[in-house]
Amino acid sequence: MLDFPYSGVAAFAFGLVATLVLAAWLTPARWWRRLNAGAVAIVVLGTWGLGSLALWLMTPDAKQTLVAAAPALPPAAVPARGEVSFRVHEALNLRAARGTGAARIAVVPAGSLVTTTGARDGDWWQVRASVNGRTVEGWSSSLWLRRADERPM
């Protein structure tokens, strides 16, 4: 009996149709008036790429591979409701509330350590820092913080 991979035919047929639709939508119409190397390359490479992707997604292990390949955030990257120390990447504005429109209450110098209080709202975390010998608590964007144990870039 002939073992013919129908899923492969279906995957590459999908790749061809998807390539033709995308090419018609994304490329100038004049490309398709006469046969040329650019048009042939787009059709061949698009069919191969989209067909291969569709075929890979049809395999039973594809979903498990995607989940296994997804990088996990280190536990210290997103603080729990407790205190975690972070190093300031560049001069950090501490604000009275969440958002760039809130009043700035202090500027923490680059390289300083800040500690989270556990309160957060998306990328905005409430932190505590020592600025000029006094302890200041305010809100900052987490994008400006690095884990205290992380090597400098």
Short mmCIF file of N, CA and C in Angstrom, two decimals, residues 86-90 92 107-114 129-131 145-146:
data_model
loop_
_atom_site.label_atom_id
_atom_site.label_comp_id
_atom_site.label_asym_id
_atom_site.label_seq_id
_atom_site.Cartn_x
_atom_site.Cartn_y
_atom_site.Cartn_z
N PHE A 86 16.14 45.60 43.49
CA PHE A 86 16.49 45.85 42.11
C PHE A 86 17.52 46.96 42.05
N ARG A 87 18.37 46.91 41.02
CA ARG A 87 19.35 47.96 40.79
C ARG A 87 18.79 48.91 39.74
N VAL A 88 18.95 50.19 39.95
CA VAL A 88 18.46 51.20 39.01
C VAL A 88 19.36 51.21 37.79
N HIS A 89 18.76 51.09 36.61
CA HIS A 89 19.50 51.02 35.34
C HIS A 89 20.05 52.40 34.96
N GLU A 90 19.23 53.41 34.98
CA GLU A 90 19.61 54.81 34.75
C GLU A 90 18.92 55.64 35.81
N LEU A 92 16.49 57.28 37.99
CA LEU A 92 15.10 56.84 38.09
C LEU A 92 14.25 57.90 38.77
N VAL A 107 14.69 61.70 42.57
CA VAL A 107 15.43 61.06 41.49
C VAL A 107 16.46 60.14 42.13
N VAL A 108 16.36 58.86 41.84
CA VAL A 108 17.29 57.87 42.38
C VAL A 108 18.44 57.73 41.39
N PRO A 109 19.69 57.91 41.83
CA PRO A 109 20.82 57.84 40.91
C PRO A 109 21.02 56.44 40.34
N ALA A 110 21.59 56.36 39.14
CA ALA A 110 21.88 55.08 38.50
C ALA A 110 22.80 54.26 39.39
N GLY A 111 22.56 52.97 39.43
CA GLY A 111 23.37 52.06 40.24
C GLY A 111 22.86 51.85 41.64
N SER A 112 21.91 52.68 42.09
CA SER A 112 21.36 52.54 43.44
C SER A 112 20.46 51.32 43.54
N LEU A 113 20.26 50.84 44.75
CA LEU A 113 19.34 49.73 44.99
C LEU A 113 18.00 50.27 45.43
N VAL A 114 16.94 49.69 44.89
CA VAL A 114 15.58 49.99 45.34
C VAL A 114 14.92 48.68 45.74
N ALA A 129 13.49 53.58 48.28
CA ALA A 129 14.90 53.81 48.01
C ALA A 129 15.46 54.81 49.00
N SER A 130 16.77 54.81 49.14
CA SER A 130 17.45 55.80 49.97
C SER A 130 18.06 56.85 49.04
N VAL A 131 17.59 58.10 49.18
CA VAL A 131 18.08 59.19 48.35
C VAL A 131 18.60 60.28 49.27
N LEU A 145 14.49 49.11 35.88
CA LEU A 145 15.10 48.34 36.97
C LEU A 145 15.75 47.07 36.44
N ARG A 146 16.80 46.63 37.10
CA ARG A 146 17.46 45.35 36.82
C ARG A 146 17.54 44.60 38.13
#
